[in-house]
Amino acid sequence: PDSLFPPQHGSLNKYHHSHPLRERARKLSQGILVIRFEMPFNIWCDGCQNHIGMGVRYNAEKKKVGSYYTTPVYRFRMKCHLCVNYIELQTDPGNCDYVIVSGARRKEERWDPGDSAQVLPTAPEQRERLALDPMFRLEHGVTDRGVLERATPTLTRLQEAQDAWKDDFGLNSRLRRRFREEKKTLREEEEEAAALRARAGLSIPLLREEEEDRRLAALLTLRAPD
């Protein structure tokens, strides 16, 4: 009979009538998920006028508010940790960035990527023409190949420089081995100098023998007086 078998619940979450994400899913019915959000840039809070640095983390409510072509656009709402003001940010897939919706002002630290010879993202108008206009797509491809050919020598030099320093372990091992050999040679020279001072009864330090000293010594001859 069925009474001999315990009821099947499937999982602990089903048994406790809870969601696997616990408190983070308390507003899931509204399409809101609580996540750990990291501030993507420096801002000024409109509530307390304090500076909030890039990388500060908050518990933020994440919600999908639209789409950019097939890429979803998400909005993040969080409370300032210094006052009661709420800050809202939104993804901007078209520019690969975030935008402030309300509650704060961005600290402007942006620059033109073209000034530093960075690869620029394709503008939305160009992406649309690339998708619809075959001739424009062909011309764009020819231009990109020309840019690549002009940049190839620089890229090659950078790759060669990177390869030269790639084997950090081997380079470090060679340097340490050479240091040990030099240290051993120096210790042997010091021991020979100490033995010579002991035999000759000298109390002065002996300098290292140089090639010029050997040459001058070879030119000298010892003669007994008449």
PDB file of C-alpha atoms in Angstrom:
ATOM      1  CA  PRO A   1       0.000   0.000   0.000  1.00  0.00           C
ATOM      2  CA  ASP A   2       1.028   3.643  -0.587  1.00  0.00           C
ATOM      3  CA  SER A   3       0.966   4.364   3.144  1.00  0.00           C
ATOM      4  CA  LEU A   4       4.129   2.264   3.574  1.00  0.00           C
ATOM      5  CA  PHE A   5       6.224   4.678   1.437  1.00  0.00           C
ATOM      6  CA  PRO A   6       7.230   8.172   2.569  1.00  0.00           C
ATOM      7  CA  PRO A   7       5.995  11.127   0.495  1.00  0.00           C
ATOM      8  CA  GLN A   8       8.282  12.262  -2.330  1.00  0.00           C
ATOM      9  CA  HIS A   9       9.170  15.974  -2.203  1.00  0.00           C
ATOM     10  CA  GLY A  10      11.783  16.116  -4.958  1.00  0.00           C
ATOM     11  CA  SER A  11      14.123  18.606  -3.261  1.00  0.00           C
ATOM     12  CA  LEU A  12      14.655  20.484  -0.011  1.00  0.00           C
ATOM     13  CA  ASN A  13      13.508  23.699  -1.657  1.00  0.00           C
ATOM     14  CA  LYS A  14      10.188  22.097  -2.603  1.00  0.00           C
ATOM     15  CA  TYR A  15       9.872  20.661   0.874  1.00  0.00           C
ATOM     16  CA  HIS A  16      10.414  24.055   2.505  1.00  0.00           C
ATOM     17  CA  HIS A  17       8.374  25.853  -0.219  1.00  0.00           C
ATOM     18  CA  SER A  18      11.322  28.167  -0.882  1.00  0.00           C
ATOM     19  CA  HIS A  19      13.284  29.334  -3.929  1.00  0.00           C
ATOM     20  CA  PRO A  20      16.917  28.206  -4.398  1.00  0.00           C
ATOM     21  CA  LEU A  21      18.022  31.866  -4.449  1.00  0.00           C
ATOM     22  CA  ARG A  22      16.270  32.608  -1.113  1.00  0.00           C
ATOM     23  CA  GLU A  23      15.974  36.339  -0.407  1.00  0.00           C
ATOM     24  CA  ARG A  24      17.491  37.281  -3.746  1.00  0.00           C
ATOM     25  CA  ALA A  25      14.343  35.975  -5.463  1.00  0.00           C
ATOM     26  CA  ARG A  26      11.775  37.695  -3.261  1.00  0.00           C
ATOM     27  CA  LYS A  27      10.664  39.956  -6.166  1.00  0.00           C
ATOM     28  CA  LEU A  28      11.072  37.401  -8.914  1.00  0.00           C
ATOM     29  CA  SER A  29       7.354  37.552  -9.681  1.00  0.00           C
ATOM     30  CA  GLN A  30       7.934  41.187 -10.778  1.00  0.00           C
ATOM     31  CA  GLY A  31      10.871  40.187 -12.968  1.00  0.00           C
ATOM     32  CA  ILE A  32      13.376  41.517 -10.419  1.00  0.00           C
ATOM     33  CA  LEU A  33      16.404  39.573  -9.191  1.00  0.00           C
ATOM     34  CA  VAL A  34      18.690  40.883  -6.436  1.00  0.00           C
ATOM     35  CA  ILE A  35      22.343  40.586  -7.469  1.00  0.00           C
ATOM     36  CA  ARG A  36      25.740  41.806  -6.309  1.00  0.00           C
ATOM     37  CA  PHE A  37      26.515  44.802  -8.545  1.00  0.00           C
ATOM     38  CA  GLU A  38      29.892  46.520  -8.918  1.00  0.00           C
ATOM     39  CA  MET A  39      29.941  50.222  -9.793  1.00  0.00           C
ATOM     40  CA  PRO A  40      31.409  50.414 -13.340  1.00  0.00           C
ATOM     41  CA  PHE A  41      32.762  53.988 -13.041  1.00  0.00           C
ATOM     42  CA  ASN A  42      33.174  56.901 -10.620  1.00  0.00           C
ATOM     43  CA  ILE A  43      29.971  58.803  -9.812  1.00  0.00           C
ATOM     44  CA  TRP A  44      28.600  61.575  -7.588  1.00  0.00           C
ATOM     45  CA  CYS A  45      25.485  60.734  -5.586  1.00  0.00           C
ATOM     46  CA  ASP A  46      22.630  63.260  -6.113  1.00  0.00           C
ATOM     47  CA  GLY A  47      21.348  62.658  -2.581  1.00  0.00           C
ATOM     48  CA  CYS A  48      24.409  63.324  -0.426  1.00  0.00           C
ATOM     49  CA  GLN A  49      26.781  64.721  -3.112  1.00  0.00           C
ATOM     50  CA  ASN A  50      29.421  62.230  -2.028  1.00  0.00           C
ATOM     51  CA  HIS A  51      31.827  60.542  -4.389  1.00  0.00           C
ATOM     52  CA  ILE A  52      31.329  56.814  -4.999  1.00  0.00           C
ATOM     53  CA  GLY A  53      34.321  55.102  -6.507  1.00  0.00           C
ATOM     54  CA  MET A  54      34.460  52.563  -9.301  1.00  0.00           C
ATOM     55  CA  GLY A  55      34.343  49.019  -7.940  1.00  0.00           C
ATOM     56  CA  VAL A  56      32.141  49.720  -4.902  1.00  0.00           C
ATOM     57  CA  ARG A  57      29.648  46.858  -4.566  1.00  0.00           C
ATOM     58  CA  TYR A  58      25.936  46.997  -3.833  1.00  0.00           C
ATOM     59  CA  ASN A  59      22.959  44.682  -3.543  1.00  0.00           C
ATOM     60  CA  ALA A  60      21.062  45.820  -6.643  1.00  0.00           C
ATOM     61  CA  GLU A  61      17.685  44.941  -8.136  1.00  0.00           C
ATOM     62  CA  LYS A  62      18.239  43.729 -11.693  1.00  0.00           C
ATOM     63  CA  LYS A  63      15.383  43.968 -14.188  1.00  0.00           C
ATOM     64  CA  LYS A  64      15.130  43.613 -17.958  1.00  0.00           C
ATOM     65  CA  VAL A  65      13.707  46.808 -19.457  1.00  0.00           C
ATOM     66  CA  GLY A  66      14.144  46.268 -23.201  1.00  0.00           C
ATOM     67  CA  SER A  67      16.353  44.931 -25.960  1.00  0.00           C
ATOM     68  CA  TYR A  68      18.989  46.242 -28.319  1.00  0.00           C
ATOM     69  CA  TYR A  69      18.468  44.037 -31.368  1.00  0.00           C
ATOM     70  CA  THR A  70      18.792  40.604 -29.715  1.00  0.00           C
ATOM     71  CA  THR A  71      20.785  41.822 -26.685  1.00  0.00           C
ATOM     72  CA  PRO A  72      18.717  42.406 -23.521  1.00  0.00           C
ATOM     73  CA  VAL A  73      18.966  45.761 -21.744  1.00  0.00           C
ATOM     74  CA  TYR A  74      19.085  45.534 -17.940  1.00  0.00           C
ATOM     75  CA  ARG A  75      18.458  48.185 -15.305  1.00  0.00           C
ATOM     76  CA  PHE A  76      20.037  48.091 -11.841  1.00  0.00           C
ATOM     77  CA  ARG A  77      18.548  49.886  -8.828  1.00  0.00           C
ATOM     78  CA  MET A  78      20.527  50.227  -5.598  1.00  0.00           C
ATOM     79  CA  LYS A  79      20.510  52.358  -2.453  1.00  0.00           C
ATOM     80  CA  CYS A  80      23.460  54.654  -1.735  1.00  0.00           C
ATOM     81  CA  HIS A  81      25.414  53.380   1.271  1.00  0.00           C
ATOM     82  CA  LEU A  82      25.888  56.961   2.542  1.00  0.00           C
ATOM     83  CA  CYS A  83      22.274  58.239   2.359  1.00  0.00           C
ATOM     84  CA  VAL A  84      18.702  57.210   1.517  1.00  0.00           C
ATOM     85  CA  ASN A  85      19.013  58.079  -2.174  1.00  0.00           C
ATOM     86  CA  TYR A  86      18.460  55.366  -4.807  1.00  0.00           C
ATOM     87  CA  ILE A  87      20.679  55.118  -7.880  1.00  0.00           C
ATOM     88  CA  GLU A  88      19.609  53.544 -11.168  1.00  0.00           C
ATOM     89  CA  LEU A  89      21.970  52.474 -13.941  1.00  0.00           C
ATOM     90  CA  GLN A  90      21.229  50.783 -17.243  1.00  0.00           C
ATOM     91  CA  THR A  91      23.284  48.800 -19.722  1.00  0.00           C
ATOM     92  CA  ASP A  92      24.030  50.386 -23.093  1.00  0.00           C
ATOM     93  CA  PRO A  93      24.908  47.510 -25.465  1.00  0.00           C
ATOM     94  CA  GLY A  94      25.175  49.815 -28.469  1.00  0.00           C
ATOM     95  CA  ASN A  95      28.162  51.626 -26.934  1.00  0.00           C
ATOM     96  CA  CYS A  96      29.415  48.773 -24.725  1.00  0.00           C
ATOM     97  CA  ASP A  97      28.849  50.942 -21.651  1.00  0.00           C
ATOM     98  CA  TYR A  98      26.499  51.814 -18.781  1.00  0.00           C
ATOM     99  CA  VAL A  99      24.333  54.931 -18.515  1.00  0.00           C
ATOM    100  CA  ILE A 100      22.948  56.581 -15.382  1.00  0.00           C
ATOM    101  CA  VAL A 101      19.149  56.719 -15.375  1.00  0.00           C
ATOM    102  CA  SER A 102      18.641  58.642 -12.127  1.00  0.00           C
ATOM    103  CA  GLY A 103      20.104  59.388  -8.715  1.00  0.00           C
ATOM    104  CA  ALA A 104      23.687  60.179  -9.658  1.00  0.00           C
ATOM    105  CA  ARG A 105      26.064  62.014 -11.990  1.00  0.00           C
ATOM    106  CA  ARG A 106      28.976  60.399 -13.778  1.00  0.00           C
ATOM    107  CA  LYS A 107      32.486  61.668 -13.141  1.00  0.00           C
ATOM    108  CA  GLU A 108      33.732  62.319 -16.652  1.00  0.00           C
ATOM    109  CA  GLU A 109      36.954  60.421 -17.268  1.00  0.00           C
ATOM    110  CA  ARG A 110      36.310  59.255 -20.802  1.00  0.00           C
ATOM    111  CA  TRP A 111      38.546  59.924 -23.808  1.00  0.00           C
ATOM    112  CA  ASP A 112      38.449  59.371 -27.521  1.00  0.00           C
ATOM    113  CA  PRO A 113      39.831  55.878 -28.269  1.00  0.00           C
ATOM    114  CA  GLY A 114      41.082  57.116 -31.616  1.00  0.00           C
ATOM    115  CA  ASP A 115      43.555  59.449 -29.876  1.00  0.00           C
ATOM    116  CA  SER A 116      45.393  56.451 -28.420  1.00  0.00           C
ATOM    117  CA  ALA A 117      45.166  54.333 -31.592  1.00  0.00           C
ATOM    118  CA  GLN A 118      42.678  51.908 -30.064  1.00  0.00           C
ATOM    119  CA  VAL A 119      40.335  49.781 -32.147  1.00  0.00           C
ATOM    120  CA  LEU A 120      37.031  51.632 -32.340  1.00  0.00           C
ATOM    121  CA  PRO A 121      33.709  49.780 -32.041  1.00  0.00           C
ATOM    122  CA  THR A 122      31.498  49.841 -35.092  1.00  0.00           C
ATOM    123  CA  ALA A 123      28.840  52.583 -34.918  1.00  0.00           C
ATOM    124  CA  PRO A 124      25.161  51.465 -34.836  1.00  0.00           C
ATOM    125  CA  GLU A 125      24.523  53.017 -38.272  1.00  0.00           C
ATOM    126  CA  GLN A 126      27.463  51.121 -39.758  1.00  0.00           C
ATOM    127  CA  ARG A 127      26.313  47.856 -38.195  1.00  0.00           C
ATOM    128  CA  GLU A 128      22.914  48.297 -39.791  1.00  0.00           C
ATOM    129  CA  ARG A 129      24.470  49.009 -43.203  1.00  0.00           C
ATOM    130  CA  LEU A 130      26.772  46.007 -42.790  1.00  0.00           C
ATOM    131  CA  ALA A 131      23.738  43.806 -42.264  1.00  0.00           C
ATOM    132  CA  LEU A 132      21.688  45.238 -45.194  1.00  0.00           C
ATOM    133  CA  ASP A 133      24.125  46.571 -47.806  1.00  0.00           C
ATOM    134  CA  PRO A 134      26.404  43.942 -49.462  1.00  0.00           C
ATOM    135  CA  MET A 135      28.508  46.571 -51.293  1.00  0.00           C
ATOM    136  CA  PHE A 136      29.148  48.524 -48.104  1.00  0.00           C
ATOM    137  CA  ARG A 137      30.081  45.257 -46.363  1.00  0.00           C
ATOM    138  CA  LEU A 138      32.602  44.524 -49.124  1.00  0.00           C
ATOM    139  CA  GLU A 139      34.126  48.016 -48.931  1.00  0.00           C
ATOM    140  CA  HIS A 140      34.274  47.793 -45.156  1.00  0.00           C
ATOM    141  CA  GLY A 141      36.122  44.479 -45.398  1.00  0.00           C
ATOM    142  CA  VAL A 142      38.698  45.930 -47.804  1.00  0.00           C
ATOM    143  CA  THR A 143      39.295  48.870 -45.437  1.00  0.00           C
ATOM    144  CA  ASP A 144      39.698  46.552 -42.447  1.00  0.00           C
ATOM    145  CA  ARG A 145      42.266  44.454 -44.326  1.00  0.00           C
ATOM    146  CA  GLY A 146      44.239  47.608 -45.153  1.00  0.00           C
ATOM    147  CA  VAL A 147      44.273  48.637 -41.490  1.00  0.00           C
ATOM    148  CA  LEU A 148      45.438  45.145 -40.516  1.00  0.00           C
ATOM    149  CA  GLU A 149      48.266  45.180 -43.071  1.00  0.00           C
ATOM    150  CA  ARG A 150      49.506  48.544 -41.806  1.00  0.00           C
ATOM    151  CA  ALA A 151      49.395  47.329 -38.200  1.00  0.00           C
ATOM    152  CA  THR A 152      51.063  43.956 -38.876  1.00  0.00           C
ATOM    153  CA  PRO A 153      54.712  45.137 -38.428  1.00  0.00           C
ATOM    154  CA  THR A 154      53.892  46.709 -35.062  1.00  0.00           C
ATOM    155  CA  LEU A 155      51.950  43.649 -33.942  1.00  0.00           C
ATOM    156  CA  THR A 156      54.827  41.402 -35.004  1.00  0.00           C
ATOM    157  CA  ARG A 157      57.341  43.412 -32.977  1.00  0.00           C
ATOM    158  CA  LEU A 158      55.093  43.285 -29.932  1.00  0.00           C
ATOM    159  CA  GLN A 159      54.661  39.530 -30.313  1.00  0.00           C
ATOM    160  CA  GLU A 160      58.433  39.007 -30.630  1.00  0.00           C
ATOM    161  CA  ALA A 161      59.059  41.120 -27.528  1.00  0.00           C
ATOM    162  CA  GLN A 162      56.435  39.168 -25.624  1.00  0.00           C
ATOM    163  CA  ASP A 163      57.921  35.832 -26.716  1.00  0.00           C
ATOM    164  CA  ALA A 164      61.380  36.959 -25.606  1.00  0.00           C
ATOM    165  CA  TRP A 165      60.138  37.466 -22.045  1.00  0.00           C
ATOM    166  CA  LYS A 166      57.605  34.652 -21.998  1.00  0.00           C
ATOM    167  CA  ASP A 167      59.829  32.042 -20.283  1.00  0.00           C
ATOM    168  CA  ASP A 168      60.057  33.810 -16.922  1.00  0.00           C
ATOM    169  CA  PHE A 169      60.944  30.612 -15.038  1.00  0.00           C
ATOM    170  CA  GLY A 170      63.809  29.719 -17.373  1.00  0.00           C
ATOM    171  CA  LEU A 171      65.194  33.262 -17.318  1.00  0.00           C
ATOM    172  CA  ASN A 172      65.045  33.381 -13.529  1.00  0.00           C
ATOM    173  CA  SER A 173      66.764  29.984 -13.259  1.00  0.00           C
ATOM    174  CA  ARG A 174      69.623  31.126 -15.502  1.00  0.00           C
ATOM    175  CA  LEU A 175      70.133  34.321 -13.514  1.00  0.00           C
ATOM    176  CA  ARG A 176      70.170  32.442 -10.206  1.00  0.00           C
ATOM    177  CA  ARG A 177      72.654  29.872 -11.570  1.00  0.00           C
ATOM    178  CA  ARG A 178      75.001  32.619 -12.779  1.00  0.00           C
ATOM    179  CA  PHE A 179      74.725  34.389  -9.425  1.00  0.00           C
ATOM    180  CA  ARG A 180      75.664  31.175  -7.588  1.00  0.00           C
ATOM    181  CA  GLU A 181      78.696  30.638  -9.859  1.00  0.00           C
ATOM    182  CA  GLU A 182      79.904  34.220  -9.367  1.00  0.00           C
ATOM    183  CA  LYS A 183      79.427  33.918  -5.622  1.00  0.00           C
ATOM    184  CA  LYS A 184      81.419  30.640  -5.545  1.00  0.00           C
ATOM    185  CA  THR A 185      84.275  32.213  -7.562  1.00  0.00           C
ATOM    186  CA  LEU A 186      84.384  35.238  -5.245  1.00  0.00           C
ATOM    187  CA  ARG A 187      84.505  32.995  -2.150  1.00  0.00           C
ATOM    188  CA  GLU A 188      87.410  30.968  -3.604  1.00  0.00           C
ATOM    189  CA  GLU A 189      89.344  34.165  -4.379  1.00  0.00           C
ATOM    190  CA  GLU A 190      88.812  35.421  -0.834  1.00  0.00           C
ATOM    191  CA  GLU A 191      90.055  32.114   0.603  1.00  0.00           C
ATOM    192  CA  GLU A 192      93.214  32.227  -1.596  1.00  0.00           C
ATOM    193  CA  ALA A 193      93.889  35.833  -0.535  1.00  0.00           C
ATOM    194  CA  ALA A 194      93.489  34.921   3.145  1.00  0.00           C
ATOM    195  CA  ALA A 195      95.918  32.004   2.778  1.00  0.00           C
ATOM    196  CA  LEU A 196      98.459  34.242   1.041  1.00  0.00           C
ATOM    197  CA  ARG A 197      98.225  36.888   3.767  1.00  0.00           C
ATOM    198  CA  ALA A 198      98.729  34.199   6.393  1.00  0.00           C
ATOM    199  CA  ARG A 199     101.871  32.822   4.665  1.00  0.00           C
ATOM    200  CA  ALA A 200     103.361  36.250   4.113  1.00  0.00           C
ATOM    201  CA  GLY A 201     102.345  37.668   7.487  1.00  0.00           C
ATOM    202  CA  LEU A 202     100.461  40.527   5.854  1.00  0.00           C
ATOM    203  CA  SER A 203      97.698  42.450   7.596  1.00  0.00           C
ATOM    204  CA  ILE A 204      96.630  44.537   4.604  1.00  0.00           C
ATOM    205  CA  PRO A 205      93.786  43.526   2.279  1.00  0.00           C
ATOM    206  CA  LEU A 206      94.811  42.161  -1.118  1.00  0.00           C
ATOM    207  CA  LEU A 207      93.139  43.520  -4.217  1.00  0.00           C
ATOM    208  CA  ARG A 208      91.914  41.253  -7.007  1.00  0.00           C
ATOM    209  CA  GLU A 209      94.533  40.493  -9.628  1.00  0.00           C
ATOM    210  CA  GLU A 210      93.878  42.241 -12.926  1.00  0.00           C
ATOM    211  CA  GLU A 211      95.078  41.456 -16.436  1.00  0.00           C
ATOM    212  CA  GLU A 212      97.328  44.561 -16.410  1.00  0.00           C
ATOM    213  CA  ASP A 213      99.062  43.239 -13.282  1.00  0.00           C
ATOM    214  CA  ARG A 214      99.804  39.931 -15.008  1.00  0.00           C
ATOM    215  CA  ARG A 215     101.220  41.724 -18.059  1.00  0.00           C
ATOM    216  CA  LEU A 216     103.548  43.944 -16.004  1.00  0.00           C
ATOM    217  CA  ALA A 217     104.720  40.990 -13.886  1.00  0.00           C
ATOM    218  CA  ALA A 218     105.640  39.058 -17.029  1.00  0.00           C
ATOM    219  CA  LEU A 219     107.849  41.942 -18.213  1.00  0.00           C
ATOM    220  CA  LEU A 220     109.892  42.025 -14.978  1.00  0.00           C
ATOM    221  CA  THR A 221     112.996  39.852 -14.392  1.00  0.00           C
ATOM    222  CA  LEU A 222     114.774  39.238 -11.111  1.00  0.00           C
ATOM    223  CA  ARG A 223     118.592  39.570 -11.195  1.00  0.00           C
ATOM    224  CA  ALA A 224     121.088  39.033  -8.356  1.00  0.00           C
ATOM    225  CA  PRO A 225     123.293  42.049  -7.623  1.00  0.00           C
ATOM    226  CA  ASP A 226     126.937  41.911  -8.796  1.00  0.00           C
TER     227      ASP A 226
END
